[in-house]
Amino acid sequence: MDTSASSTQIEGVSIEKIETLLKAKDDSSRFVGLALLKSVLDNSEELRSNEDAVVRLWESIPSKFLDRLIRTGTRKDSSKKGSHDMLDLAVYVIHTFCALLPERKLKEGRVVDRIPQLVACLLNCPEKTTQPVLETLVSLVSQPEGARVLVSVKDLTPLTEIASSQPLALEVLLHAWLNSAPVTEKVVLSSTIDKTVGNLVASFKGTDAVTLLDFLSKLLPGLEPEVLPPNPSWIPSLAKFIFNLVISRPAAASRAAFTNLSAALLKAYPLQAPQLLFANETSSDEKPYSYLLVNLMLVDLRSSLPLILEQLNSLQYPLAARRLASAFDAVSNYVGYLLRSMDSPAPSFALSPDHLLKLRRSLSETMSTTVEFLRDRYDASVAGALGLHPEARTATATLIWDSKDSTTVHSDPLILAAIQALAIWLREDDNEMLRKEAAGLSDMFIDFYQRSNFPAPNSPIDFRRPILVALEGITAEPKGASSFLENSGWGVLSSDLISILNSPPDSNEASRGVEIVRILLPIVEAETPGPREEWMDLLTKVAAWYYVPPEEGEMGVVEEFQAAVMQLVTALLVGTHQGVRRRYVHSMGAVLGLAGLLRNRAIKGGDKELVEVIEDVLDTLEGMR
């Protein structure tokens, strides 16, 4: 074969001949051309790897002819012999070209405009054809252009009706909805999702719905708040699916599905979901469903955490870490819900004393295991070996044992979820032993806090708020306070406090500042014979603060924070020996002036409680002059 012939022939078959047949006016010639093309594609690797030839042949196929073949092959009343062959041939050609065409071509209308017909054919196409149709749709909707076309399809019933037996149908919807958000009107997309998920829930009734729960656990966290359907009617049905799995001795896939979805629902619908998942409804053996749900998650955490490090660089780690992170998130929500209910004058939820005792014991055991896991994971990452003492970490030649990909200990969502759950339990449960155990994590907490103040590009997670909650519980014990100070906790938190104070007033930052004071103030008051000399640096920096009144929308928390800072530096002065205090007389005067400005602002704002706090500061400072 000479050079010129090779450009138009593939293994003896003329591309021009196929093109001529495909461009003919009559459908019979086109069908022959399509059949010949299928044969060549099946048997010629040379053609499949020739991008120019593939593009030429694809553009020779009349789009309307493909649509007509699909419609003819899926008519309910079609009795024509070979009608399904027409469908099979059209689907084969589209499916094959989706795999061979360059990515830029997959975005064109000639490709993505085939989506409506492919969706419509699913209800009546043969079972053997369903799989390639769904595979083709997944490929097409993975691009925003294809996703937009699928979202615009008015009737998605063919996908929802087969979803319970064809999991790929859910993948089609998942990719379409997540990829269409940038190019689709959010209100329209939200309405489509709401209606379609409702149809899916109806389609899965009578099944274990594991694939549906798994699908929604991936979908909901990926949607923007504006796209999430508001207060959807299908959430109660999802809760029933979850509870049905909980009481059915769930397998690993079932546990992962209901755990991940529980966490996703609690995050997406923080008002509705807790009432449904944590309600007081009981199972046949008189155990509340919520108790069974959380207990299963706690058992999973205790059994899985000691083994998870072995999977760190395996393909199983992302899935296992996601499930365990979801379990921690759900447990955190449950503890919060339980505490709020107990504080409510009309509790909507209550456990029996026996169940409450068992749950408390299970939570404490799980959190003790969590402390061990965090210690081992951090040591392995930072020190290169499990349990290596901090003093041994100065060697520059230390080998780091961590994930080979970008998910390091400082950017692992599982670590964040574990710290959040542990933090809540440390603060709320008066467990002296657990707090002492957790005090051994002070070096890790301070390191994570510092890194969150100055995040690296590959470590976007902000650990500061949960760490502050954890430190509040840990420092309530003398050993915890001592460990906090030994690991430079005062320096790190006081520096952040000054940074917040000197930044433009911001309620979110101010709220973190209040939490910092909540940790540092008891430490100052408990220190004997008085505050350490280096702590007084905080006083001089506060005295140099230039007060800027907060904007109307930033009042409240900002002013509470500023008052809390005044209380902290006043405590430093109160605990300091009178002789030492004389060296800070100018700083004391500056603080008095600042407190006066804050009092005037509080009086103007009519905040009586804040006025009382600041006046107490002023009286104390005046008494020391």
PDB file of C-alpha atoms in Angstrom, residues 102-295:
ATOM      1  CA  PRO A 102     -10.685  13.431  21.150  1.00  0.00           C
ATOM      2  CA  GLU A 103     -12.080  15.227  24.199  1.00  0.00           C
ATOM      3  CA  ARG A 104     -12.768  18.467  22.304  1.00  0.00           C
ATOM      4  CA  LYS A 105     -15.166  16.612  20.005  1.00  0.00           C
ATOM      5  CA  LEU A 106     -17.130  15.113  22.889  1.00  0.00           C
ATOM      6  CA  LYS A 107     -18.279  18.624  23.808  1.00  0.00           C
ATOM      7  CA  GLU A 108     -19.838  19.311  20.420  1.00  0.00           C
ATOM      8  CA  GLY A 109     -23.550  19.192  19.706  1.00  0.00           C
ATOM      9  CA  ARG A 110     -23.088  16.354  17.212  1.00  0.00           C
ATOM     10  CA  VAL A 111     -22.218  14.176  20.244  1.00  0.00           C
ATOM     11  CA  VAL A 112     -24.066  15.611  23.249  1.00  0.00           C
ATOM     12  CA  ASP A 113     -27.322  16.171  21.372  1.00  0.00           C
ATOM     13  CA  ARG A 114     -27.709  12.399  21.189  1.00  0.00           C
ATOM     14  CA  ILE A 115     -28.305  12.333  24.958  1.00  0.00           C
ATOM     15  CA  PRO A 116     -32.129  12.845  24.948  1.00  0.00           C
ATOM     16  CA  GLN A 117     -32.658   9.911  22.562  1.00  0.00           C
ATOM     17  CA  LEU A 118     -30.306   7.689  24.548  1.00  0.00           C
ATOM     18  CA  VAL A 119     -32.202   8.461  27.746  1.00  0.00           C
ATOM     19  CA  ALA A 120     -35.585   7.869  26.107  1.00  0.00           C
ATOM     20  CA  CYS A 121     -34.548   4.487  24.711  1.00  0.00           C
ATOM     21  CA  LEU A 122     -33.734   2.999  28.135  1.00  0.00           C
ATOM     22  CA  LEU A 123     -37.294   1.997  29.025  1.00  0.00           C
ATOM     23  CA  ASN A 124     -37.762  -0.311  26.049  1.00  0.00           C
ATOM     24  CA  CYS A 125     -34.280  -1.292  24.929  1.00  0.00           C
ATOM     25  CA  PRO A 126     -33.048  -4.900  25.344  1.00  0.00           C
ATOM     26  CA  GLU A 127     -31.177  -5.680  28.553  1.00  0.00           C
ATOM     27  CA  LYS A 128     -27.900  -6.300  26.697  1.00  0.00           C
ATOM     28  CA  THR A 129     -28.077  -2.789  25.207  1.00  0.00           C
ATOM     29  CA  THR A 130     -28.799  -1.013  28.481  1.00  0.00           C
ATOM     30  CA  GLN A 131     -25.237  -1.255  29.752  1.00  0.00           C
ATOM     31  CA  PRO A 132     -23.531   0.407  26.768  1.00  0.00           C
ATOM     32  CA  VAL A 133     -26.235   3.110  26.705  1.00  0.00           C
ATOM     33  CA  LEU A 134     -25.554   3.939  30.355  1.00  0.00           C
ATOM     34  CA  GLU A 135     -21.786   3.816  29.856  1.00  0.00           C
ATOM     35  CA  THR A 136     -22.151   6.251  26.969  1.00  0.00           C
ATOM     36  CA  LEU A 137     -24.285   8.610  29.036  1.00  0.00           C
ATOM     37  CA  VAL A 138     -21.795   8.556  31.925  1.00  0.00           C
ATOM     38  CA  SER A 139     -19.040   9.481  29.483  1.00  0.00           C
ATOM     39  CA  LEU A 140     -21.035  12.322  27.939  1.00  0.00           C
ATOM     40  CA  VAL A 141     -22.359  13.911  31.134  1.00  0.00           C
ATOM     41  CA  SER A 142     -18.871  13.982  32.624  1.00  0.00           C
ATOM     42  CA  GLN A 143     -18.423  17.141  30.529  1.00  0.00           C
ATOM     43  CA  PRO A 144     -20.383  20.303  31.470  1.00  0.00           C
ATOM     44  CA  GLU A 145     -21.808  20.494  27.946  1.00  0.00           C
ATOM     45  CA  GLY A 146     -23.252  16.989  28.137  1.00  0.00           C
ATOM     46  CA  ALA A 147     -24.408  17.465  31.713  1.00  0.00           C
ATOM     47  CA  ARG A 148     -26.353  20.589  30.699  1.00  0.00           C
ATOM     48  CA  VAL A 149     -28.131  18.670  27.931  1.00  0.00           C
ATOM     49  CA  LEU A 150     -29.165  15.852  30.284  1.00  0.00           C
ATOM     50  CA  VAL A 151     -30.470  18.270  32.918  1.00  0.00           C
ATOM     51  CA  SER A 152     -32.623  19.873  30.216  1.00  0.00           C
ATOM     52  CA  VAL A 153     -34.292  16.504  29.447  1.00  0.00           C
ATOM     53  CA  LYS A 154     -37.819  16.915  30.772  1.00  0.00           C
ATOM     54  CA  ASP A 155     -38.546  13.218  31.384  1.00  0.00           C
ATOM     55  CA  LEU A 156     -35.883  11.345  33.337  1.00  0.00           C
ATOM     56  CA  THR A 157     -38.259   8.498  34.153  1.00  0.00           C
ATOM     57  CA  PRO A 158     -36.302   6.009  32.006  1.00  0.00           C
ATOM     58  CA  LEU A 159     -33.315   6.521  34.319  1.00  0.00           C
ATOM     59  CA  THR A 160     -35.210   6.515  37.614  1.00  0.00           C
ATOM     60  CA  GLU A 161     -37.246   3.395  36.780  1.00  0.00           C
ATOM     61  CA  ILE A 162     -34.217   1.236  36.049  1.00  0.00           C
ATOM     62  CA  ALA A 163     -31.988   2.697  38.769  1.00  0.00           C
ATOM     63  CA  SER A 164     -32.752   0.006  41.352  1.00  0.00           C
ATOM     64  CA  SER A 165     -31.443  -2.710  39.008  1.00  0.00           C
ATOM     65  CA  GLN A 166     -28.897  -0.632  37.066  1.00  0.00           C
ATOM     66  CA  PRO A 167     -26.536   1.299  39.406  1.00  0.00           C
ATOM     67  CA  LEU A 168     -24.971   3.056  36.403  1.00  0.00           C
ATOM     68  CA  ALA A 169     -28.204   5.017  35.999  1.00  0.00           C
ATOM     69  CA  LEU A 170     -27.394   6.679  39.315  1.00  0.00           C
ATOM     70  CA  GLU A 171     -23.886   7.432  38.096  1.00  0.00           C
ATOM     71  CA  VAL A 172     -25.394   9.199  35.085  1.00  0.00           C
ATOM     72  CA  LEU A 173     -27.470  11.451  37.325  1.00  0.00           C
ATOM     73  CA  LEU A 174     -24.612  12.029  39.761  1.00  0.00           C
ATOM     74  CA  HIS A 175     -22.175  13.192  37.088  1.00  0.00           C
ATOM     75  CA  ALA A 176     -24.822  15.221  35.300  1.00  0.00           C
ATOM     76  CA  TRP A 177     -25.954  17.152  38.365  1.00  0.00           C
ATOM     77  CA  LEU A 178     -22.491  17.798  39.734  1.00  0.00           C
ATOM     78  CA  ASN A 179     -21.050  18.830  36.366  1.00  0.00           C
ATOM     79  CA  SER A 180     -23.970  20.955  35.215  1.00  0.00           C
ATOM     80  CA  ALA A 181     -23.979  23.349  38.190  1.00  0.00           C
ATOM     81  CA  PRO A 182     -21.647  25.920  36.579  1.00  0.00           C
ATOM     82  CA  VAL A 183     -23.708  26.120  33.377  1.00  0.00           C
ATOM     83  CA  THR A 184     -27.283  25.590  34.593  1.00  0.00           C
ATOM     84  CA  GLU A 185     -29.632  27.949  36.406  1.00  0.00           C
ATOM     85  CA  LYS A 186     -29.457  26.917  40.067  1.00  0.00           C
ATOM     86  CA  VAL A 187     -33.206  27.139  40.745  1.00  0.00           C
ATOM     87  CA  VAL A 188     -33.962  24.911  37.752  1.00  0.00           C
ATOM     88  CA  LEU A 189     -31.318  22.398  38.768  1.00  0.00           C
ATOM     89  CA  SER A 190     -32.558  22.328  42.363  1.00  0.00           C
ATOM     90  CA  SER A 191     -36.120  21.660  41.230  1.00  0.00           C
ATOM     91  CA  THR A 192     -34.973  18.893  38.869  1.00  0.00           C
ATOM     92  CA  ILE A 193     -32.966  17.209  41.623  1.00  0.00           C
ATOM     93  CA  ASP A 194     -35.840  17.434  44.104  1.00  0.00           C
ATOM     94  CA  LYS A 195     -38.344  15.868  41.724  1.00  0.00           C
ATOM     95  CA  THR A 196     -35.988  13.180  40.411  1.00  0.00           C
ATOM     96  CA  VAL A 197     -34.742  12.078  43.843  1.00  0.00           C
ATOM     97  CA  GLY A 198     -38.377  11.785  44.931  1.00  0.00           C
ATOM     98  CA  ASN A 199     -38.975   9.454  41.973  1.00  0.00           C
ATOM     99  CA  LEU A 200     -35.848   7.474  42.828  1.00  0.00           C
ATOM    100  CA  VAL A 201     -36.978   6.988  46.419  1.00  0.00           C
ATOM    101  CA  ALA A 202     -40.308   5.631  45.150  1.00  0.00           C
ATOM    102  CA  SER A 203     -38.472   3.349  42.712  1.00  0.00           C
ATOM    103  CA  PHE A 204     -36.320   1.863  45.496  1.00  0.00           C
ATOM    104  CA  LYS A 205     -39.172   1.004  47.863  1.00  0.00           C
ATOM    105  CA  GLY A 206     -39.092  -2.680  48.712  1.00  0.00           C
ATOM    106  CA  THR A 207     -35.306  -2.876  48.228  1.00  0.00           C
ATOM    107  CA  ASP A 208     -32.411  -2.353  50.642  1.00  0.00           C
ATOM    108  CA  ALA A 209     -31.676   0.913  48.759  1.00  0.00           C
ATOM    109  CA  VAL A 210     -27.925   0.618  49.419  1.00  0.00           C
ATOM    110  CA  THR A 211     -26.995   1.962  45.996  1.00  0.00           C
ATOM    111  CA  LEU A 212     -29.413   4.878  46.383  1.00  0.00           C
ATOM    112  CA  LEU A 213     -27.992   5.818  49.788  1.00  0.00           C
ATOM    113  CA  ASP A 214     -24.461   5.604  48.417  1.00  0.00           C
ATOM    114  CA  PHE A 215     -25.450   7.801  45.463  1.00  0.00           C
ATOM    115  CA  LEU A 216     -27.008  10.473  47.684  1.00  0.00           C
ATOM    116  CA  SER A 217     -24.054  10.404  50.093  1.00  0.00           C
ATOM    117  CA  LYS A 218     -21.882  11.500  47.146  1.00  0.00           C
ATOM    118  CA  LEU A 219     -24.405  13.904  45.645  1.00  0.00           C
ATOM    119  CA  LEU A 220     -25.466  16.027  48.630  1.00  0.00           C
ATOM    120  CA  PRO A 221     -21.964  17.108  49.773  1.00  0.00           C
ATOM    121  CA  GLY A 222     -21.102  18.055  46.195  1.00  0.00           C
ATOM    122  CA  LEU A 223     -24.013  20.448  45.675  1.00  0.00           C
ATOM    123  CA  GLU A 224     -23.795  24.167  46.322  1.00  0.00           C
ATOM    124  CA  PRO A 225     -26.170  25.439  49.047  1.00  0.00           C
ATOM    125  CA  GLU A 226     -28.267  27.222  46.397  1.00  0.00           C
ATOM    126  CA  VAL A 227     -28.748  23.949  44.518  1.00  0.00           C
ATOM    127  CA  LEU A 228     -29.714  21.797  47.502  1.00  0.00           C
ATOM    128  CA  PRO A 229     -33.496  21.260  47.408  1.00  0.00           C
ATOM    129  CA  PRO A 230     -34.954  23.150  50.397  1.00  0.00           C
ATOM    130  CA  ASN A 231     -36.834  20.988  52.901  1.00  0.00           C
ATOM    131  CA  PRO A 232     -37.422  18.050  50.512  1.00  0.00           C
ATOM    132  CA  SER A 233     -40.273  15.653  51.217  1.00  0.00           C
ATOM    133  CA  TRP A 234     -38.108  12.573  50.639  1.00  0.00           C
ATOM    134  CA  ILE A 235     -35.827  12.932  53.706  1.00  0.00           C
ATOM    135  CA  PRO A 236     -38.152  10.903  56.018  1.00  0.00           C
ATOM    136  CA  SER A 237     -38.060   8.030  53.509  1.00  0.00           C
ATOM    137  CA  LEU A 238     -34.269   8.125  53.531  1.00  0.00           C
ATOM    138  CA  ALA A 239     -34.269   7.908  57.334  1.00  0.00           C
ATOM    139  CA  LYS A 240     -36.451   4.786  57.084  1.00  0.00           C
ATOM    140  CA  PHE A 241     -34.058   3.241  54.562  1.00  0.00           C
ATOM    141  CA  ILE A 242     -31.194   3.940  56.991  1.00  0.00           C
ATOM    142  CA  PHE A 243     -32.989   2.392  59.969  1.00  0.00           C
ATOM    143  CA  ASN A 244     -34.001  -0.661  57.941  1.00  0.00           C
ATOM    144  CA  LEU A 245     -30.325  -1.279  57.187  1.00  0.00           C
ATOM    145  CA  VAL A 246     -29.322  -0.676  60.810  1.00  0.00           C
ATOM    146  CA  ILE A 247     -31.569  -3.469  62.139  1.00  0.00           C
ATOM    147  CA  SER A 248     -30.746  -5.954  59.362  1.00  0.00           C
ATOM    148  CA  ARG A 249     -27.224  -7.009  60.384  1.00  0.00           C
ATOM    149  CA  PRO A 250     -25.698  -4.799  57.714  1.00  0.00           C
ATOM    150  CA  ALA A 251     -22.802  -5.892  55.527  1.00  0.00           C
ATOM    151  CA  ALA A 252     -19.798  -3.650  54.896  1.00  0.00           C
ATOM    152  CA  ALA A 253     -21.353  -1.921  51.868  1.00  0.00           C
ATOM    153  CA  SER A 254     -24.562  -1.233  53.805  1.00  0.00           C
ATOM    154  CA  ARG A 255     -22.670   0.215  56.793  1.00  0.00           C
ATOM    155  CA  ALA A 256     -20.692   2.505  54.519  1.00  0.00           C
ATOM    156  CA  ALA A 257     -23.855   3.641  52.727  1.00  0.00           C
ATOM    157  CA  PHE A 258     -25.927   4.539  55.784  1.00  0.00           C
ATOM    158  CA  THR A 259     -22.945   6.040  57.626  1.00  0.00           C
ATOM    159  CA  ASN A 260     -21.951   8.307  54.752  1.00  0.00           C
ATOM    160  CA  LEU A 261     -25.522   9.344  54.030  1.00  0.00           C
ATOM    161  CA  SER A 262     -26.262  10.084  57.688  1.00  0.00           C
ATOM    162  CA  ALA A 263     -23.316  12.493  57.808  1.00  0.00           C
ATOM    163  CA  ALA A 264     -24.289  14.034  54.454  1.00  0.00           C
ATOM    164  CA  LEU A 265     -27.899  14.617  55.555  1.00  0.00           C
ATOM    165  CA  LEU A 266     -26.842  16.147  58.869  1.00  0.00           C
ATOM    166  CA  LYS A 267     -24.572  18.591  57.078  1.00  0.00           C
ATOM    167  CA  ALA A 268     -26.977  19.441  54.246  1.00  0.00           C
ATOM    168  CA  TYR A 269     -30.108  19.682  56.414  1.00  0.00           C
ATOM    169  CA  PRO A 270     -28.993  20.619  59.955  1.00  0.00           C
ATOM    170  CA  LEU A 271     -32.525  21.466  61.080  1.00  0.00           C
ATOM    171  CA  GLN A 272     -34.550  18.600  59.610  1.00  0.00           C
ATOM    172  CA  ALA A 273     -32.113  15.681  59.633  1.00  0.00           C
ATOM    173  CA  PRO A 274     -31.342  15.480  63.401  1.00  0.00           C
ATOM    174  CA  GLN A 275     -35.057  15.304  64.205  1.00  0.00           C
ATOM    175  CA  LEU A 276     -35.449  12.363  61.830  1.00  0.00           C
ATOM    176  CA  LEU A 277     -32.233  10.448  62.560  1.00  0.00           C
ATOM    177  CA  PHE A 278     -32.105  11.021  66.307  1.00  0.00           C
ATOM    178  CA  ALA A 279     -35.804  10.907  67.184  1.00  0.00           C
ATOM    179  CA  ASN A 280     -37.045   8.775  70.060  1.00  0.00           C
ATOM    180  CA  GLU A 281     -38.745   6.178  67.858  1.00  0.00           C
ATOM    181  CA  THR A 282     -37.887   2.679  69.092  1.00  0.00           C
ATOM    182  CA  SER A 283     -37.322  -0.633  67.315  1.00  0.00           C
ATOM    183  CA  SER A 284     -39.069  -3.910  68.075  1.00  0.00           C
ATOM    184  CA  ASP A 285     -36.679  -4.648  70.980  1.00  0.00           C
ATOM    185  CA  GLU A 286     -37.408  -1.241  72.589  1.00  0.00           C
ATOM    186  CA  LYS A 287     -34.042   0.244  71.639  1.00  0.00           C
ATOM    187  CA  PRO A 288     -34.226   3.664  70.000  1.00  0.00           C
ATOM    188  CA  TYR A 289     -33.223   3.541  66.338  1.00  0.00           C
ATOM    189  CA  SER A 290     -30.816   6.409  66.913  1.00  0.00           C
ATOM    190  CA  TYR A 291     -29.118   4.468  69.713  1.00  0.00           C
ATOM    191  CA  LEU A 292     -28.660   1.472  67.408  1.00  0.00           C
ATOM    192  CA  LEU A 293     -27.405   3.702  64.584  1.00  0.00           C
ATOM    193  CA  VAL A 294     -24.806   5.512  66.683  1.00  0.00           C
ATOM    194  CA  ASN A 295     -23.749   2.358  68.496  1.00  0.00           C
TER     195      ASN A 295
END
